[in-house]
């Protein structure tokens, strides 16, 4: 329901899809997906749950500093849904210093396996940031924001595409950071 609104978001005027439902009876997968989407939208992170009685799983989700950093990125650009297919949504959010956040949302109740070919995601955000992903010419370090670990680089995965499985009603969320080219100082 945020479609068409991202051009109106930015520092001092954020789109607000409503309060967070994390910890209000959804599954852990649904909570993680909901929180991730709100962070990709640069939405205000206003909790609606009872913080006095939240589970450790809920606490880990809402206190994930790396995912919150995507939400609070200084570039101040709301993410965009690049495409959707077979119940999967592919979201990108331009970040400062040339980085991108990438989120795959599985709306299905069953897990989905997907082979990531980064060149399929070459695009320019003409509407807001005017930035391009340039996966065919740039190399990005892939960092899994929920597993808190490196997951390789986009250039290495171009040679051998990565197969990922996204649990039902859950997400995979990466921070893609530009790697310096070899030989450059």
PDB file of C-alpha atoms in Angstrom:
ATOM      1  CA  UNK A   1       0.000   0.000   0.000  1.00  0.00           C
ATOM      2  CA  UNK A   2       3.071   2.235  -0.090  1.00  0.00           C
ATOM      3  CA  UNK A   3       3.321   2.018  -3.872  1.00  0.00           C
ATOM      4  CA  UNK A   4       3.753   5.418  -5.465  1.00  0.00           C
ATOM      5  CA  UNK A   5       4.554   7.165  -2.187  1.00  0.00           C
ATOM      6  CA  UNK A   6       8.345   6.796  -1.962  1.00  0.00           C
ATOM      7  CA  UNK A   7       9.019  10.043  -3.827  1.00  0.00           C
ATOM      8  CA  UNK A   8       7.350  11.879  -0.918  1.00  0.00           C
ATOM      9  CA  UNK A   9       9.568  10.345   1.798  1.00  0.00           C
ATOM     10  CA  UNK A  10      12.814  11.804   3.067  1.00  0.00           C
ATOM     11  CA  UNK A  11      14.469  13.492   6.022  1.00  0.00           C
ATOM     12  CA  UNK A  12      11.795  15.257   8.048  1.00  0.00           C
ATOM     13  CA  UNK A  13       8.830  13.723   6.170  1.00  0.00           C
ATOM     14  CA  UNK A  14       8.585   9.940   6.356  1.00  0.00           C
ATOM     15  CA  UNK A  15       5.781   7.744   5.053  1.00  0.00           C
ATOM     16  CA  UNK A  16       4.216   5.852   7.966  1.00  0.00           C
ATOM     17  CA  UNK A  17       2.496   2.524   7.219  1.00  0.00           C
ATOM     18  CA  UNK A  18       1.402   2.349  10.913  1.00  0.00           C
ATOM     19  CA  UNK A  19       2.832   0.981  14.158  1.00  0.00           C
ATOM     20  CA  UNK A  20       4.918  -2.181  14.323  1.00  0.00           C
ATOM     21  CA  UNK A  21       3.039  -5.392  15.057  1.00  0.00           C
ATOM     22  CA  UNK A  22       6.203  -7.233  16.103  1.00  0.00           C
ATOM     23  CA  UNK A  23       5.480  -9.186  19.287  1.00  0.00           C
ATOM     24  CA  UNK A  24       1.684  -9.034  18.925  1.00  0.00           C
ATOM     25  CA  UNK A  25       0.919 -12.692  18.223  1.00  0.00           C
ATOM     26  CA  UNK A  26       2.500 -13.239  14.819  1.00  0.00           C
ATOM     27  CA  UNK A  27       5.064 -15.972  14.222  1.00  0.00           C
ATOM     28  CA  UNK A  28       8.758 -15.139  14.514  1.00  0.00           C
ATOM     29  CA  UNK A  29       9.028 -15.314  10.702  1.00  0.00           C
ATOM     30  CA  UNK A  30       6.141 -12.866  10.286  1.00  0.00           C
ATOM     31  CA  UNK A  31       7.631 -10.519  12.901  1.00  0.00           C
ATOM     32  CA  UNK A  32      11.023 -10.526  11.156  1.00  0.00           C
ATOM     33  CA  UNK A  33       9.364  -9.926   7.766  1.00  0.00           C
ATOM     34  CA  UNK A  34       7.222  -7.086   9.129  1.00  0.00           C
ATOM     35  CA  UNK A  35      10.177  -5.390  10.833  1.00  0.00           C
ATOM     36  CA  UNK A  36      12.389  -5.783   7.745  1.00  0.00           C
ATOM     37  CA  UNK A  37       9.771  -4.257   5.444  1.00  0.00           C
ATOM     38  CA  UNK A  38       9.287  -1.280   7.748  1.00  0.00           C
ATOM     39  CA  UNK A  39      13.057  -0.757   7.793  1.00  0.00           C
ATOM     40  CA  UNK A  40      13.238  -0.970   3.992  1.00  0.00           C
ATOM     41  CA  UNK A  41      10.462   1.654   3.825  1.00  0.00           C
ATOM     42  CA  UNK A  42      12.377   3.974   6.193  1.00  0.00           C
ATOM     43  CA  UNK A  43       9.176   4.046   8.253  1.00  0.00           C
ATOM     44  CA  UNK A  44       9.058   5.350  11.824  1.00  0.00           C
ATOM     45  CA  UNK A  45       9.720   2.403  14.155  1.00  0.00           C
ATOM     46  CA  UNK A  46       6.928   2.788  16.698  1.00  0.00           C
ATOM     47  CA  UNK A  47       6.250  -0.317  18.778  1.00  0.00           C
ATOM     48  CA  UNK A  48       2.711  -1.380  19.572  1.00  0.00           C
ATOM     49  CA  UNK A  49       3.597  -4.422  21.698  1.00  0.00           C
ATOM     50  CA  UNK A  50       3.893  -4.616  25.493  1.00  0.00           C
ATOM     51  CA  UNK A  51       7.657  -4.245  25.994  1.00  0.00           C
ATOM     52  CA  UNK A  52       7.354  -5.457  29.605  1.00  0.00           C
ATOM     53  CA  UNK A  53       6.323  -8.931  28.434  1.00  0.00           C
ATOM     54  CA  UNK A  54       8.019  -9.516  25.099  1.00  0.00           C
ATOM     55  CA  UNK A  55       9.809 -12.736  24.208  1.00  0.00           C
ATOM     56  CA  UNK A  56      13.539 -12.997  23.607  1.00  0.00           C
ATOM     57  CA  UNK A  57      12.794 -13.602  19.888  1.00  0.00           C
ATOM     58  CA  UNK A  58      10.858 -10.331  19.721  1.00  0.00           C
ATOM     59  CA  UNK A  59      13.630  -8.507  21.568  1.00  0.00           C
ATOM     60  CA  UNK A  60      16.259  -9.830  19.118  1.00  0.00           C
ATOM     61  CA  UNK A  61      14.194  -8.639  16.154  1.00  0.00           C
ATOM     62  CA  UNK A  62      13.475  -5.110  17.348  1.00  0.00           C
ATOM     63  CA  UNK A  63      17.005  -4.583  18.688  1.00  0.00           C
ATOM     64  CA  UNK A  64      18.865  -5.722  15.550  1.00  0.00           C
ATOM     65  CA  UNK A  65      21.142  -2.698  15.120  1.00  0.00           C
ATOM     66  CA  UNK A  66      22.189  -3.669  11.591  1.00  0.00           C
ATOM     67  CA  UNK A  67      18.601  -3.798  10.335  1.00  0.00           C
ATOM     68  CA  UNK A  68      17.776  -0.584  12.223  1.00  0.00           C
ATOM     69  CA  UNK A  69      20.786   1.032  10.485  1.00  0.00           C
ATOM     70  CA  UNK A  70      19.061   0.352   7.135  1.00  0.00           C
ATOM     71  CA  UNK A  71      15.960   2.138   8.426  1.00  0.00           C
ATOM     72  CA  UNK A  72      17.964   5.054   9.825  1.00  0.00           C
ATOM     73  CA  UNK A  73      20.395   5.430   6.898  1.00  0.00           C
ATOM     74  CA  UNK A  74      21.483   9.049   6.419  1.00  0.00           C
ATOM     75  CA  UNK A  75      20.751   9.026   2.686  1.00  0.00           C
ATOM     76  CA  UNK A  76      17.087   9.081   3.714  1.00  0.00           C
ATOM     77  CA  UNK A  77      15.629   7.187   0.758  1.00  0.00           C
ATOM     78  CA  UNK A  78      12.678   4.833   1.056  1.00  0.00           C
ATOM     79  CA  UNK A  79      13.179   1.396  -0.494  1.00  0.00           C
ATOM     80  CA  UNK A  80      11.396   0.186  -3.597  1.00  0.00           C
ATOM     81  CA  UNK A  81       9.828  -3.064  -4.663  1.00  0.00           C
ATOM     82  CA  UNK A  82      11.852  -3.996  -7.739  1.00  0.00           C
ATOM     83  CA  UNK A  83       9.726  -6.972  -8.761  1.00  0.00           C
ATOM     84  CA  UNK A  84       7.497  -9.776  -7.518  1.00  0.00           C
ATOM     85  CA  UNK A  85       7.218 -13.346  -8.773  1.00  0.00           C
ATOM     86  CA  UNK A  86       5.917 -16.645  -7.393  1.00  0.00           C
ATOM     87  CA  UNK A  87       5.018 -15.045  -4.045  1.00  0.00           C
ATOM     88  CA  UNK A  88       8.479 -13.507  -3.637  1.00  0.00           C
ATOM     89  CA  UNK A  89       9.084  -9.759  -3.503  1.00  0.00           C
ATOM     90  CA  UNK A  90      12.497  -8.228  -4.233  1.00  0.00           C
ATOM     91  CA  UNK A  91      13.177  -4.922  -2.482  1.00  0.00           C
ATOM     92  CA  UNK A  92      16.121  -2.522  -2.797  1.00  0.00           C
ATOM     93  CA  UNK A  93      16.978   0.516  -0.698  1.00  0.00           C
ATOM     94  CA  UNK A  94      19.840   2.837  -1.674  1.00  0.00           C
ATOM     95  CA  UNK A  95      22.110   3.619   1.270  1.00  0.00           C
ATOM     96  CA  UNK A  96      24.857   6.160   1.863  1.00  0.00           C
ATOM     97  CA  UNK A  97      28.362   5.585   0.464  1.00  0.00           C
ATOM     98  CA  UNK A  98      27.066   3.580  -2.498  1.00  0.00           C
ATOM     99  CA  UNK A  99      25.668   0.692  -0.445  1.00  0.00           C
ATOM    100  CA  UNK A 100      22.308  -0.985  -1.006  1.00  0.00           C
ATOM    101  CA  UNK A 101      19.964  -2.954   1.226  1.00  0.00           C
ATOM    102  CA  UNK A 102      18.393  -5.958  -0.487  1.00  0.00           C
ATOM    103  CA  UNK A 103      15.414  -7.824   0.913  1.00  0.00           C
ATOM    104  CA  UNK A 104      13.649 -10.893  -0.420  1.00  0.00           C
ATOM    105  CA  UNK A 105      10.208 -11.288   1.145  1.00  0.00           C
ATOM    106  CA  UNK A 106       8.463 -14.657   0.889  1.00  0.00           C
ATOM    107  CA  UNK A 107       4.704 -14.058   1.115  1.00  0.00           C
ATOM    108  CA  UNK A 108       4.027 -17.796   0.734  1.00  0.00           C
ATOM    109  CA  UNK A 109       3.375 -20.010   3.748  1.00  0.00           C
ATOM    110  CA  UNK A 110       5.882 -22.559   2.423  1.00  0.00           C
ATOM    111  CA  UNK A 111       9.651 -22.010   1.951  1.00  0.00           C
ATOM    112  CA  UNK A 112      10.823 -20.867  -1.492  1.00  0.00           C
ATOM    113  CA  UNK A 113      14.222 -21.524  -3.037  1.00  0.00           C
ATOM    114  CA  UNK A 114      15.578 -18.917  -5.419  1.00  0.00           C
ATOM    115  CA  UNK A 115      18.818 -18.694  -7.395  1.00  0.00           C
ATOM    116  CA  UNK A 116      20.183 -15.156  -7.159  1.00  0.00           C
ATOM    117  CA  UNK A 117      21.681 -13.860 -10.381  1.00  0.00           C
ATOM    118  CA  UNK A 118      22.724 -10.330  -9.480  1.00  0.00           C
ATOM    119  CA  UNK A 119      22.723  -9.070 -13.083  1.00  0.00           C
ATOM    120  CA  UNK A 120      18.947  -9.697 -13.124  1.00  0.00           C
ATOM    121  CA  UNK A 121      18.778  -6.839 -10.619  1.00  0.00           C
ATOM    122  CA  UNK A 122      20.615  -4.206 -12.671  1.00  0.00           C
ATOM    123  CA  UNK A 123      18.509  -1.057 -12.564  1.00  0.00           C
ATOM    124  CA  UNK A 124      18.604   2.673 -11.971  1.00  0.00           C
ATOM    125  CA  UNK A 125      16.400   4.271  -9.326  1.00  0.00           C
ATOM    126  CA  UNK A 126      15.246   7.027 -11.679  1.00  0.00           C
ATOM    127  CA  UNK A 127      12.440   8.169  -9.387  1.00  0.00           C
ATOM    128  CA  UNK A 128      14.335   9.162  -6.227  1.00  0.00           C
ATOM    129  CA  UNK A 129      18.051   8.502  -5.690  1.00  0.00           C
ATOM    130  CA  UNK A 130      19.188   8.434  -9.354  1.00  0.00           C
ATOM    131  CA  UNK A 131      21.580   5.608  -8.354  1.00  0.00           C
ATOM    132  CA  UNK A 132      22.223   2.395 -10.262  1.00  0.00           C
ATOM    133  CA  UNK A 133      23.047  -1.020  -8.847  1.00  0.00           C
ATOM    134  CA  UNK A 134      25.580  -1.797 -11.627  1.00  0.00           C
ATOM    135  CA  UNK A 135      25.939  -5.459 -10.651  1.00  0.00           C
ATOM    136  CA  UNK A 136      27.533  -6.178 -14.033  1.00  0.00           C
ATOM    137  CA  UNK A 137      30.438  -3.770 -13.383  1.00  0.00           C
ATOM    138  CA  UNK A 138      30.645  -3.340  -9.576  1.00  0.00           C
ATOM    139  CA  UNK A 139      31.448  -5.828  -6.840  1.00  0.00           C
ATOM    140  CA  UNK A 140      29.593  -5.721  -3.538  1.00  0.00           C
ATOM    141  CA  UNK A 141      30.320  -7.486  -0.263  1.00  0.00           C
ATOM    142  CA  UNK A 142      27.160  -9.345   0.787  1.00  0.00           C
ATOM    143  CA  UNK A 143      26.372  -9.203   4.504  1.00  0.00           C
ATOM    144  CA  UNK A 144      23.394 -11.123   5.925  1.00  0.00           C
ATOM    145  CA  UNK A 145      21.697  -8.754   8.382  1.00  0.00           C
ATOM    146  CA  UNK A 146      19.733 -11.447  10.231  1.00  0.00           C
ATOM    147  CA  UNK A 147      22.481 -14.065  10.441  1.00  0.00           C
ATOM    148  CA  UNK A 148      25.123 -11.390  11.166  1.00  0.00           C
ATOM    149  CA  UNK A 149      27.687 -12.824   8.765  1.00  0.00           C
ATOM    150  CA  UNK A 150      29.307 -12.260   5.387  1.00  0.00           C
ATOM    151  CA  UNK A 151      27.793 -14.191   2.514  1.00  0.00           C
ATOM    152  CA  UNK A 152      30.430 -13.630  -0.192  1.00  0.00           C
ATOM    153  CA  UNK A 153      30.494 -11.047  -2.954  1.00  0.00           C
ATOM    154  CA  UNK A 154      28.277 -10.360  -5.928  1.00  0.00           C
ATOM    155  CA  UNK A 155      31.124 -10.839  -8.429  1.00  0.00           C
ATOM    156  CA  UNK A 156      31.940 -14.312  -7.058  1.00  0.00           C
ATOM    157  CA  UNK A 157      28.259 -15.196  -7.196  1.00  0.00           C
ATOM    158  CA  UNK A 158      28.060 -14.096 -10.836  1.00  0.00           C
ATOM    159  CA  UNK A 159      30.436 -16.960 -11.634  1.00  0.00           C
ATOM    160  CA  UNK A 160      28.478 -19.367  -9.455  1.00  0.00           C
ATOM    161  CA  UNK A 161      24.981 -18.067  -8.655  1.00  0.00           C
ATOM    162  CA  UNK A 162      23.838 -18.569  -5.066  1.00  0.00           C
ATOM    163  CA  UNK A 163      20.769 -20.616  -4.239  1.00  0.00           C
ATOM    164  CA  UNK A 164      18.919 -19.370  -1.151  1.00  0.00           C
ATOM    165  CA  UNK A 165      15.864 -20.667   0.674  1.00  0.00           C
ATOM    166  CA  UNK A 166      13.547 -18.157   2.296  1.00  0.00           C
ATOM    167  CA  UNK A 167      11.271 -19.699   4.943  1.00  0.00           C
ATOM    168  CA  UNK A 168       7.531 -19.180   4.626  1.00  0.00           C
ATOM    169  CA  UNK A 169       6.383 -15.643   5.474  1.00  0.00           C
ATOM    170  CA  UNK A 170       9.973 -14.614   6.219  1.00  0.00           C
ATOM    171  CA  UNK A 171      12.779 -12.605   4.649  1.00  0.00           C
ATOM    172  CA  UNK A 172      16.359 -12.720   3.579  1.00  0.00           C
ATOM    173  CA  UNK A 173      17.977  -9.317   4.093  1.00  0.00           C
ATOM    174  CA  UNK A 174      21.436  -8.240   2.930  1.00  0.00           C
ATOM    175  CA  UNK A 175      23.543  -5.120   3.101  1.00  0.00           C
ATOM    176  CA  UNK A 176      25.528  -4.793  -0.122  1.00  0.00           C
ATOM    177  CA  UNK A 177      28.694  -2.729   0.364  1.00  0.00           C
ATOM    178  CA  UNK A 178      30.843  -1.590  -2.537  1.00  0.00           C
ATOM    179  CA  UNK A 179      34.180  -3.399  -2.657  1.00  0.00           C
ATOM    180  CA  UNK A 180      37.169  -1.437  -3.950  1.00  0.00           C
ATOM    181  CA  UNK A 181      38.415  -2.545  -7.332  1.00  0.00           C
ATOM    182  CA  UNK A 182      41.645  -4.545  -7.348  1.00  0.00           C
ATOM    183  CA  UNK A 183      44.705  -2.451  -7.938  1.00  0.00           C
ATOM    184  CA  UNK A 184      43.048   0.851  -7.018  1.00  0.00           C
ATOM    185  CA  UNK A 185      44.111   2.841  -3.999  1.00  0.00           C
TER     186      UNK A 185
END
